[in-house]
Coordinates of C-alpha atoms (C1' of nucleotides) in Angstrom, one line a residue:
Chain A
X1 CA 123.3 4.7 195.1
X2 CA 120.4 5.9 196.3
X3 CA 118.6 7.4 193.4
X4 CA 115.1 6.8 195.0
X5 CA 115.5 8.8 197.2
X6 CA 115.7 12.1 195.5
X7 CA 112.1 12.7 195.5
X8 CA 111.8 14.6 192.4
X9 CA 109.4 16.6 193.6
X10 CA 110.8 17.6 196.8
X11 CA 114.3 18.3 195.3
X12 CA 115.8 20.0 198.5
X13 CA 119.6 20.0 198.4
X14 CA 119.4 17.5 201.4
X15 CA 116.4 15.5 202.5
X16 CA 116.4 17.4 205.4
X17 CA 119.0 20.5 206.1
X18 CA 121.0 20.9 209.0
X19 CA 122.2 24.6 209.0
X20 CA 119.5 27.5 209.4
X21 CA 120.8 29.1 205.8
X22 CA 120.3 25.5 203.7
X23 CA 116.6 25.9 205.3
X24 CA 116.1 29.2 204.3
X25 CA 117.7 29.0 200.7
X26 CA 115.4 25.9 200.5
X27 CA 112.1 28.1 201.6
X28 CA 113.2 31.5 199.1
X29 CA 113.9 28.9 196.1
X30 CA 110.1 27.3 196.6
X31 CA 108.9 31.0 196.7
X32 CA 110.6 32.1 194.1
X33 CA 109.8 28.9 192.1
X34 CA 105.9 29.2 193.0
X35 CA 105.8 33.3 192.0
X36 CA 104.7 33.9 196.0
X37 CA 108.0 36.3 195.8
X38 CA 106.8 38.0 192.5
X39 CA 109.7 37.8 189.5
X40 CA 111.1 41.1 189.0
X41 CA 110.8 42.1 192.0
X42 CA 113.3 44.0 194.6
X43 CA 114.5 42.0 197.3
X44 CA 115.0 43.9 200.9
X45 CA 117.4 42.2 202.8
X46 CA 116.3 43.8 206.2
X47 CA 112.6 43.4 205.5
X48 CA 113.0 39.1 204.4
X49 CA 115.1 38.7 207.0
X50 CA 112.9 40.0 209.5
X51 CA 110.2 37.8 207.9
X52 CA 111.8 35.0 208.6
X53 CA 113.6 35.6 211.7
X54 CA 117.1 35.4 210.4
X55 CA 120.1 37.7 211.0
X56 CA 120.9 39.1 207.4
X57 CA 124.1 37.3 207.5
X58 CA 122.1 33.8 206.9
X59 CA 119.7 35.7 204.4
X60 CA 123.3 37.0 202.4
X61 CA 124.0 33.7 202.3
X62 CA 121.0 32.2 201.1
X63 CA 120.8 34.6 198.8
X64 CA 124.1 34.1 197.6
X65 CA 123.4 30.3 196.7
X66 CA 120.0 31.8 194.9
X67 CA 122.3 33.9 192.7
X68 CA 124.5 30.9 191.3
X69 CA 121.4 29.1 190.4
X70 CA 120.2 32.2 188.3
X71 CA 117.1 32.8 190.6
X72 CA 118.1 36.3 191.9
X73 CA 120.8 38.8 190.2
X74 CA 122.9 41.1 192.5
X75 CA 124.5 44.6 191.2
X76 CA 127.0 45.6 194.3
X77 CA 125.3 47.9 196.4
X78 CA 122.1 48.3 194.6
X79 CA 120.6 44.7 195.8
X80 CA 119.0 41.6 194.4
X81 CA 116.0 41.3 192.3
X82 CA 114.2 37.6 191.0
X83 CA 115.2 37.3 188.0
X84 CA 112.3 38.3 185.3
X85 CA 110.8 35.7 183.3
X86 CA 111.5 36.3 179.2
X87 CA 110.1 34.4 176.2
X88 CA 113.7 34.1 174.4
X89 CA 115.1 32.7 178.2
X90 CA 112.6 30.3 177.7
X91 CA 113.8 28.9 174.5
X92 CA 117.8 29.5 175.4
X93 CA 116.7 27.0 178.2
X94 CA 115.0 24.5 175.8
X95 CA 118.6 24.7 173.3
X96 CA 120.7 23.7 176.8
X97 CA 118.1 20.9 177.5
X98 CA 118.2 19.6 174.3
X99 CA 121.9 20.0 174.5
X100 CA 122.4 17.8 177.8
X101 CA 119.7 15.4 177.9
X102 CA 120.6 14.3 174.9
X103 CA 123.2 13.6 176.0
X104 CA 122.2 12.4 178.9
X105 CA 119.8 9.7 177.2
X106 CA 123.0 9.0 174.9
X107 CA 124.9 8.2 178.4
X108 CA 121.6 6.0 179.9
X109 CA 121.4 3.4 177.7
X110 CA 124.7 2.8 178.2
X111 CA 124.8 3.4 181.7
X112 CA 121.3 2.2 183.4
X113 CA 121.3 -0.6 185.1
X114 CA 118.6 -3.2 184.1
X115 CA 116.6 -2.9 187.3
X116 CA 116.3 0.9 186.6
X117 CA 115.1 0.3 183.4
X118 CA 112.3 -1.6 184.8
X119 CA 111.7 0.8 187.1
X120 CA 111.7 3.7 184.5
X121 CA 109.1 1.0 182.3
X122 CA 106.9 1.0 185.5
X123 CA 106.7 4.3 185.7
X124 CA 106.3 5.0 182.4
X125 CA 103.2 2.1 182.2
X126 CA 101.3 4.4 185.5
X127 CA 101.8 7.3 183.2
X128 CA 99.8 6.1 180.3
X129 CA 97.3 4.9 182.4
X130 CA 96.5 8.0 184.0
X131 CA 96.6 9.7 180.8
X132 CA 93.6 7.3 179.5
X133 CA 91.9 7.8 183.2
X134 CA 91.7 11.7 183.3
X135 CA 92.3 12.4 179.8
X136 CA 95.0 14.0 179.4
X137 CA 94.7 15.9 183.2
X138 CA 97.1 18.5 182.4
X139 CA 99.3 16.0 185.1
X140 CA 101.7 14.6 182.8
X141 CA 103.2 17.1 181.3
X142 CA 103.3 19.1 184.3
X143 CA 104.7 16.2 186.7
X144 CA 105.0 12.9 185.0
X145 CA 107.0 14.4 182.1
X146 CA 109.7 16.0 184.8
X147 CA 109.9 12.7 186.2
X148 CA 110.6 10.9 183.6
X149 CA 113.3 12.9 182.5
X150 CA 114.6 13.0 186.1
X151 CA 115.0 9.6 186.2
X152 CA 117.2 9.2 182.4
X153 CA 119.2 12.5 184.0
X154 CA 120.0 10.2 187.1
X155 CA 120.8 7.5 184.8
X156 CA 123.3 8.8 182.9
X157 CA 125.6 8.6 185.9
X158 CA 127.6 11.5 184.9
X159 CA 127.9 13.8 188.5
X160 CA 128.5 16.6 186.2
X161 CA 125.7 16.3 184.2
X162 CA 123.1 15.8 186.9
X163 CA 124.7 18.6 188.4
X164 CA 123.9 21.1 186.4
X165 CA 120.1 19.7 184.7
X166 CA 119.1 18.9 188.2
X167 CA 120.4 21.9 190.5
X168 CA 120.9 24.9 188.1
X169 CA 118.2 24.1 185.8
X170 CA 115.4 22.3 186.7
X171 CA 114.4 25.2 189.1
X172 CA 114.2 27.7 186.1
X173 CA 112.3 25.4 184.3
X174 CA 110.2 24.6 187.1
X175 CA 109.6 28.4 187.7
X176 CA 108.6 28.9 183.9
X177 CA 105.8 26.0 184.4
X178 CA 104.6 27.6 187.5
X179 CA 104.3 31.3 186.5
X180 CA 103.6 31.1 182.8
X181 CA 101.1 28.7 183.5
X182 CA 102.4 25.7 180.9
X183 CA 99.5 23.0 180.4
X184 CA 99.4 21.4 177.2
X185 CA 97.2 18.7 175.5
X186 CA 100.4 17.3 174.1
X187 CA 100.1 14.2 176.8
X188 CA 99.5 11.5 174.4
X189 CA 102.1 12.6 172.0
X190 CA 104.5 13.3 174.9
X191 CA 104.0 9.7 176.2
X192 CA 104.6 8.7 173.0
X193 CA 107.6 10.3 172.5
X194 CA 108.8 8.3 175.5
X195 CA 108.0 5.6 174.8
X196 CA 109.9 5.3 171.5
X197 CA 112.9 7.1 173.6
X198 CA 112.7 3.9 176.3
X199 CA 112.6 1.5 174.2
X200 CA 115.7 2.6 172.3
X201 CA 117.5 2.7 175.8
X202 CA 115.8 -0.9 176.1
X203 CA 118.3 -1.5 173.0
X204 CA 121.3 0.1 174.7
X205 CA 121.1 2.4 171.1
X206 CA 122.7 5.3 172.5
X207 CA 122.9 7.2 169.0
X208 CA 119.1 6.5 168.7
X209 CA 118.5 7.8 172.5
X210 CA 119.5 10.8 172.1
X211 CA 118.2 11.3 168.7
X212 CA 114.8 10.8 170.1
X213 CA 115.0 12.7 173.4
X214 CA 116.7 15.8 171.2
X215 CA 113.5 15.1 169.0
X216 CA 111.1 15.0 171.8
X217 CA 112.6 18.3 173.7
X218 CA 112.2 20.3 170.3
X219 CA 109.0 19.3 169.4
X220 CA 108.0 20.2 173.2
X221 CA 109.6 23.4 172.6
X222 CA 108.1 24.4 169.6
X223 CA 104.8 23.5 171.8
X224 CA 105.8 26.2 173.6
X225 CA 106.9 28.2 171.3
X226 CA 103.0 27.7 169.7
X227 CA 101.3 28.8 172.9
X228 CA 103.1 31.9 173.7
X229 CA 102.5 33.5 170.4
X230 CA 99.1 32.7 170.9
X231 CA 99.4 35.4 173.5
Chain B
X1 CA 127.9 43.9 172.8
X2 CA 131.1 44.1 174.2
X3 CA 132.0 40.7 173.9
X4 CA 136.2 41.5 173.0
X5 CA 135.9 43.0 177.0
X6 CA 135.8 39.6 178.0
X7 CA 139.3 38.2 177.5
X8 CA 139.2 34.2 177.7
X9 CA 142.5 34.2 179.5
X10 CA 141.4 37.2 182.2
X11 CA 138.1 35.9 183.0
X12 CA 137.5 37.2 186.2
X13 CA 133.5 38.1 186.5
X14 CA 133.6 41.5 186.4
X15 CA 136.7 43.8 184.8
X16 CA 137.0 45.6 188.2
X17 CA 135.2 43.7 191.2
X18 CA 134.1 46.3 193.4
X19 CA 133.3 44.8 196.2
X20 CA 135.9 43.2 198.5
X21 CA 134.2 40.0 198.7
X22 CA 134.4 39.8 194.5
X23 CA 137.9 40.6 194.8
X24 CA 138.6 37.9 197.2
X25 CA 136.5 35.3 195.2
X26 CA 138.7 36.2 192.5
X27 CA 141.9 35.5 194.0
X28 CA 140.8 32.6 195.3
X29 CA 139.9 31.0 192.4
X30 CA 142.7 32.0 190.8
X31 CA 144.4 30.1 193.8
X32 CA 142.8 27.1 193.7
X33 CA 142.4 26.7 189.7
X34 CA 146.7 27.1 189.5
X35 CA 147.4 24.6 192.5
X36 CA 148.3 27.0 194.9
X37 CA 145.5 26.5 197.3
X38 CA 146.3 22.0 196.7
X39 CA 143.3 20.2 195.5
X40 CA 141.9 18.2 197.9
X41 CA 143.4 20.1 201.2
X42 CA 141.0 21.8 203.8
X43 CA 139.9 25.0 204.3
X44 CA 140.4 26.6 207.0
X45 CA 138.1 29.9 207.9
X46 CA 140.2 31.8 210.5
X47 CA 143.5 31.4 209.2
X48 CA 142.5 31.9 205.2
X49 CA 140.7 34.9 206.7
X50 CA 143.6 36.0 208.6
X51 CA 145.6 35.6 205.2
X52 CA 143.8 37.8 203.4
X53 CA 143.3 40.3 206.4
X54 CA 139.4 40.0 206.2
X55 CA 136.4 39.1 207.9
X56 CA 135.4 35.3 207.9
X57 CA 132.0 36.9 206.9
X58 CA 133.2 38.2 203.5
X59 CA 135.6 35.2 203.3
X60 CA 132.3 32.4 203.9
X61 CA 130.5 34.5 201.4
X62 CA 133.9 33.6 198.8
X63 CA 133.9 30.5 199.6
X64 CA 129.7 30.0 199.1
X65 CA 130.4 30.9 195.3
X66 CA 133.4 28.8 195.0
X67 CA 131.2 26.1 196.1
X68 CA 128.3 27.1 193.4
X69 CA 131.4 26.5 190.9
X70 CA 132.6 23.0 192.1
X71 CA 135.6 24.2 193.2
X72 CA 135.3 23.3 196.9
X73 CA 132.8 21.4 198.4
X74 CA 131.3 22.1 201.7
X75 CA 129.8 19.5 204.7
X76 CA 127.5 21.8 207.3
X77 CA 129.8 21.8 210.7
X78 CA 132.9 20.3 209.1
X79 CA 134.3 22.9 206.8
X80 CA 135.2 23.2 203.4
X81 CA 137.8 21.0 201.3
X82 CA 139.3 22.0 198.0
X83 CA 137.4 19.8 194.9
X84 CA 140.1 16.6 194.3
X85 CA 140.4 15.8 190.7
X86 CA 140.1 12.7 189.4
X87 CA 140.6 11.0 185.8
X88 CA 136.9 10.1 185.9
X89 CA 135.2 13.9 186.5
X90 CA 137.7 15.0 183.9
X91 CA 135.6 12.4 181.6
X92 CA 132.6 13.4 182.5
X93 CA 133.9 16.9 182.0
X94 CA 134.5 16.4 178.8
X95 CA 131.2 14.5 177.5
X96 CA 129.0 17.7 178.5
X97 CA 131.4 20.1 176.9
X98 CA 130.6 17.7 173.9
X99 CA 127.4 18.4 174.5
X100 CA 127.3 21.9 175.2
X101 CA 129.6 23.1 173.2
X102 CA 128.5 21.1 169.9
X103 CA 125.2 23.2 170.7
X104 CA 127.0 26.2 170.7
X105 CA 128.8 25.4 167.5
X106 CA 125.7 24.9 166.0
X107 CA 123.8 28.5 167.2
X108 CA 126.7 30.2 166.5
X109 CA 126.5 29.3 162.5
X110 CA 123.2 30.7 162.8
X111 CA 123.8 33.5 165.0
X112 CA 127.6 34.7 164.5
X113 CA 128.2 38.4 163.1
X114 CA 130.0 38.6 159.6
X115 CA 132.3 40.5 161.4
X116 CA 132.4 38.1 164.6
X117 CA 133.6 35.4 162.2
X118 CA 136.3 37.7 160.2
X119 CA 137.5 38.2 163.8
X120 CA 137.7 34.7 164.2
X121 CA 139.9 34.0 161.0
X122 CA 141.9 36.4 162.1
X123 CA 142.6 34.8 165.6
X124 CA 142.7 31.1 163.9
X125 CA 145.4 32.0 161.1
X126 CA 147.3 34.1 164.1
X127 CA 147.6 30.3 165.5
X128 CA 148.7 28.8 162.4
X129 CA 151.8 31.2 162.7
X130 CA 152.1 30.9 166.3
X131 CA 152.4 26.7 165.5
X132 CA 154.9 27.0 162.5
X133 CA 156.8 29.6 164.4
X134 CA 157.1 27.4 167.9
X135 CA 156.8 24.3 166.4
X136 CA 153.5 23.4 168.4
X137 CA 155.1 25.1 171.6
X138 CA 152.2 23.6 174.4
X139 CA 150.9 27.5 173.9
X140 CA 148.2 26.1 171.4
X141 CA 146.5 23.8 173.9
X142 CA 146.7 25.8 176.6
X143 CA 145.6 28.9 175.8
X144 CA 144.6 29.1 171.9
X145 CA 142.7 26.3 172.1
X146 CA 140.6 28.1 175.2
X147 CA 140.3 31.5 173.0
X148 CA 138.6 29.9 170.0
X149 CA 136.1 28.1 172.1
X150 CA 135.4 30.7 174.2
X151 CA 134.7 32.8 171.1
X152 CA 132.3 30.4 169.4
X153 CA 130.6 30.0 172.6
X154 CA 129.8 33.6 172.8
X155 CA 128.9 33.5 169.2
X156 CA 125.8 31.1 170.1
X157 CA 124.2 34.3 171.4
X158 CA 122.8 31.7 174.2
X159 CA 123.1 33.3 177.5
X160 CA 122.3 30.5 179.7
X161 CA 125.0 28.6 177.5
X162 CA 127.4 31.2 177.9
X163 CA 127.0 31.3 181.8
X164 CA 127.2 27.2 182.4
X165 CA 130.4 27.0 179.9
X166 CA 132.1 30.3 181.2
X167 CA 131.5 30.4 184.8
X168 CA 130.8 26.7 185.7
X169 CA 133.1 24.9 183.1
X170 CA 135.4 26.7 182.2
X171 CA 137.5 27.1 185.2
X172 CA 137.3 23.7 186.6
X173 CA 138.9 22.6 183.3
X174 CA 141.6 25.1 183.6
X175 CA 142.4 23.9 186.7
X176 CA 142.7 20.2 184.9
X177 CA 145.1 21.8 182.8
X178 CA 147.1 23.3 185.2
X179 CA 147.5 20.5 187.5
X180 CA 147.4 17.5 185.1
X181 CA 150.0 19.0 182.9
X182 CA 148.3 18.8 180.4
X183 CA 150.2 19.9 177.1
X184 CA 149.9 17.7 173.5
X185 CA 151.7 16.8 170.5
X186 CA 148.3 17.7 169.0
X187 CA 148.5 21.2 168.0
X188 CA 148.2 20.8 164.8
X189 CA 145.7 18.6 164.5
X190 CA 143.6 20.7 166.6
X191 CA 144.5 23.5 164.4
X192 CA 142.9 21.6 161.4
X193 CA 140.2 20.7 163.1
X194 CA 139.2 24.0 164.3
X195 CA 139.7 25.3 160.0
X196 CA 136.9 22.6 159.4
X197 CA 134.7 24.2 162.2
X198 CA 135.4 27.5 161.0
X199 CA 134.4 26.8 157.2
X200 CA 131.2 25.0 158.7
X201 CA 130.5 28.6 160.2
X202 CA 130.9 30.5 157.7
X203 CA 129.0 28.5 155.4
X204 CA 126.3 28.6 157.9
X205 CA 125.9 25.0 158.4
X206 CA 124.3 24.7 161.8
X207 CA 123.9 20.8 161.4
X208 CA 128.2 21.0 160.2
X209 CA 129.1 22.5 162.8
X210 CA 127.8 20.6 165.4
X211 CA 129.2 17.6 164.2
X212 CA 132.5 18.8 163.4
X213 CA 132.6 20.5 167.0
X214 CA 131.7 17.2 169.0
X215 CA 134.2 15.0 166.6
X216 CA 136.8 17.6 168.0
X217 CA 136.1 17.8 171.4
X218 CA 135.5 13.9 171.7
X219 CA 138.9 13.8 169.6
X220 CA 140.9 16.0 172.4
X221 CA 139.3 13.4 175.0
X222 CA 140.9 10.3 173.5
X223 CA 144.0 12.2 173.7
X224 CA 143.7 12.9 177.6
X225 CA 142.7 9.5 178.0
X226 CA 145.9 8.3 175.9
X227 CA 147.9 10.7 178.3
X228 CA 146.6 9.6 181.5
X229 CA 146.8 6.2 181.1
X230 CA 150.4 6.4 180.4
X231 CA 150.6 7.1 183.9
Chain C
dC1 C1' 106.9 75.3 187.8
dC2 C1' 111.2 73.3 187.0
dT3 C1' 116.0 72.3 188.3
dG4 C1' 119.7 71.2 191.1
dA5 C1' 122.1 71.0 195.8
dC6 C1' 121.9 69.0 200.1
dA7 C1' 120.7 66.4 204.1
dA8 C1' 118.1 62.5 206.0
dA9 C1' 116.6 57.8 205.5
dA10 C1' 117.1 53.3 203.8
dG11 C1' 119.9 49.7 202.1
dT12 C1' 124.2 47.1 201.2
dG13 C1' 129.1 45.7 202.6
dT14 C1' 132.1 44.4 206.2
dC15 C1' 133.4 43.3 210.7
dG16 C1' 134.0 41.2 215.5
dA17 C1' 131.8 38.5 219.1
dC18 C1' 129.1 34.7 220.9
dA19 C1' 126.9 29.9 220.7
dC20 C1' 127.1 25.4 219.2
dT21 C1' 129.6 21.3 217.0
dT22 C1' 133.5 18.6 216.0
dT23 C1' 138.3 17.3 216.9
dG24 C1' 142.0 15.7 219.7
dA25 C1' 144.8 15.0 223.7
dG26 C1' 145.2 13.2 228.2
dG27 C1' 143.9 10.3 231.9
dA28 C1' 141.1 6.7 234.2
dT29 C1' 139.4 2.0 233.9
dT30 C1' 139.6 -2.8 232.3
Chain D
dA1 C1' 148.2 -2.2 226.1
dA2 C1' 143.8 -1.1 224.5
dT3 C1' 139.3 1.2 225.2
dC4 C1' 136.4 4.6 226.8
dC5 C1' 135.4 9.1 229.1
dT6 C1' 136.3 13.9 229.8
dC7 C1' 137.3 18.3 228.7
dA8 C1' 139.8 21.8 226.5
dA9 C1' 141.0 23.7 221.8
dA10 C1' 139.8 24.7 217.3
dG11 C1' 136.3 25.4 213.8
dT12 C1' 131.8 26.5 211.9
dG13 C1' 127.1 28.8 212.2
dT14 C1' 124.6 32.8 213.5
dC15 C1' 124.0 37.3 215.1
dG16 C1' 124.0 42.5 215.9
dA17 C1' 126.6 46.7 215.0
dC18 C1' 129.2 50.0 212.3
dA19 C1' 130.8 52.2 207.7
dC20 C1' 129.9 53.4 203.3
dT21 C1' 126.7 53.9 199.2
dT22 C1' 122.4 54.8 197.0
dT23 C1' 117.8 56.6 197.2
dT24 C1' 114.5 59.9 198.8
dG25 C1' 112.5 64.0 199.9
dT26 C1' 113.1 69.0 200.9
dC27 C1' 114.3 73.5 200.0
dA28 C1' 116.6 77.5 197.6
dG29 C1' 117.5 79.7 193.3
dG30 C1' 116.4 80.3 188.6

DNA sequence: CCTGACAAAAGTGTCGACACTTTGAGGATT
DNA sequence: AATCCTCAAAGTGTCGACACTTTTGTCAGG
């Protein structure tokens, strides 16, 4: 119902949690996400939770829920670790995007309602003008772009589905952006690319929607693919 | 590497859990996907804890990974309720295993072993006897069905798609099997159908294999939808 | 100098107890 | 009789302590 108010940005679990451990898990995911709790390294349960003033109960917890979204791995009695960033993770993540947003896109145009395609046209209208405005700030494809595909996740309807892009995910991803530093000067294309997607959900096409999003998330990866090689 | 140490039907996460709250995970999983533990009761922490003669602590930590799974969900303060199926998540179920899964169809004629697919000829023409023999005994959906997935999905190579199809998937779905009832008439059909998949793979048609894979999948739906509806 | 045994230190796994929240039964008021 | 209040009972959230495992650092023997 109330799809506006999961800030895509501020994707906490709950708008604002109740128990100490949903607060904590919330904190360790942003500074996991951010690289302020370096990938790769060794996490010490009695040194984090003294950190943040928690018994190592909560932290176990918290740590737990970290584990199930593929932030941390455990090994029994040898501890966590955050999980270490790879180039072929990268582009396993791209094949399961591709994989369920299409899908998702397929399920939006039959799905959205017509107010949230106007919405989704709005939005999409504020993108390209701050695209011409800062030329292509390096804000689109970092924000604008998750936003976008937030909203045709949302609009698929399917629980499942949102479940798993918008919890297990869209952290990952998010991480990669973060730490790998992922700018491009693919903005114009990129709005482009929604455009065409849009206006096929526009149509209710749903075999055209999710060609184009597939089409869109490939060419984005081979983007990616481009600019790591470069390194 | 050791991909034949992961029997389908014995999927517990590790061959051995070591630690005691693995162990109990386990069970209860196993508990809750066979209808033992009803869908849709409450959980209790004390008494489930009393059960299994261990700490609630080990027990919460269970229960925190069944929740990453979807198998319970969890309000803060009022306890933890056993996931209640419905016709409509079983849907939605099934549209992102079409999606998934036709992904993994498709990496795995890329990435499959020669020997990984000899394997899998082996296991499909085992079935063909198996249907002849019992005269599509239920044992094809139930549990064939699941091992010739489960095998192309590790074919893919894809590890994220591996862990969303294997850990989060596939369980729930078993436990719509279980507690749906939910054998078919369709066995053989199914069997062809998997023969055309197979010959996509092993002539290497990614683009094949994908389609053949979501016409099968979306195929088994209809038939769930058929059999619900009789109801 | 290297290697391997052994003990101390640190870390993880498990437990029982306490604090706070919700539930529910019983009684007082209208 | 119905509604609201109160308070005990049950349940969840959090904590600190103990047991067992792994790591570390030291020393003896080669």
């Amino acid at each position: 119902m109330d799809i506006m108010r999961n800030l895509p940005a501020t994707n906490s679990t709950k708008s604002v949690s109740i128990t100490l451990t949903d607060r904590l898990f919330d904190t360790l995911q942003k500074a996991i996400v951010e690289g302020e709790i370096p990938s790769g390294s060794k996490i010490s349960e009695p040194e984090l939770a003294r950190q943040h003033s928690v018994s190592r109960g909560s932290l176990r917890e918290a740590i737990g829920r970290l584990e199930a979204r593929k932030l941390v791995e455990r090994k029994p009695n040898l501890g966590a670790r955050v999980v270490t960033l790879s180039y072929e993770q990268l582009i396993e993540i791209y094949q399961v995007r591709e994989a369920l947003e299409g899908m998702a896109a397929r399920l939006a145009a039959q799905n959205m309602s017509e107010t949230e395609i106007e919405e989704l046209q709005a939005l999409l209208e504020k993108h390209g003008h701050e695209i011409e405005e800062q030329h292509g700030q390096a804000y689109f494809q970092k924000q604008g772009d998750l936003d976008f595909h937030y909203r045709i996740v949302q609009g698929s309807k399917n629980q499942q589905l949102i479940g798993l892009l918008c919890n297990d995910l869209y952290h990952l991803l998010r991480m990669y952006r973060f730490q790998f530093g992922m700018r491009s000067k693919r903005s114009q294309q990129a709005y482009d690319e929604h455009h065409y997607l849009l206006n096929a959900i526009v149509s209710r096409d749903p075999e055209m929607a999710e060609l184009l999003m597939r089409q869109h998330i490939r060419s984005s990866r081979r983007n990616v693919e481009r600019m790591l090689l470069e390194n």
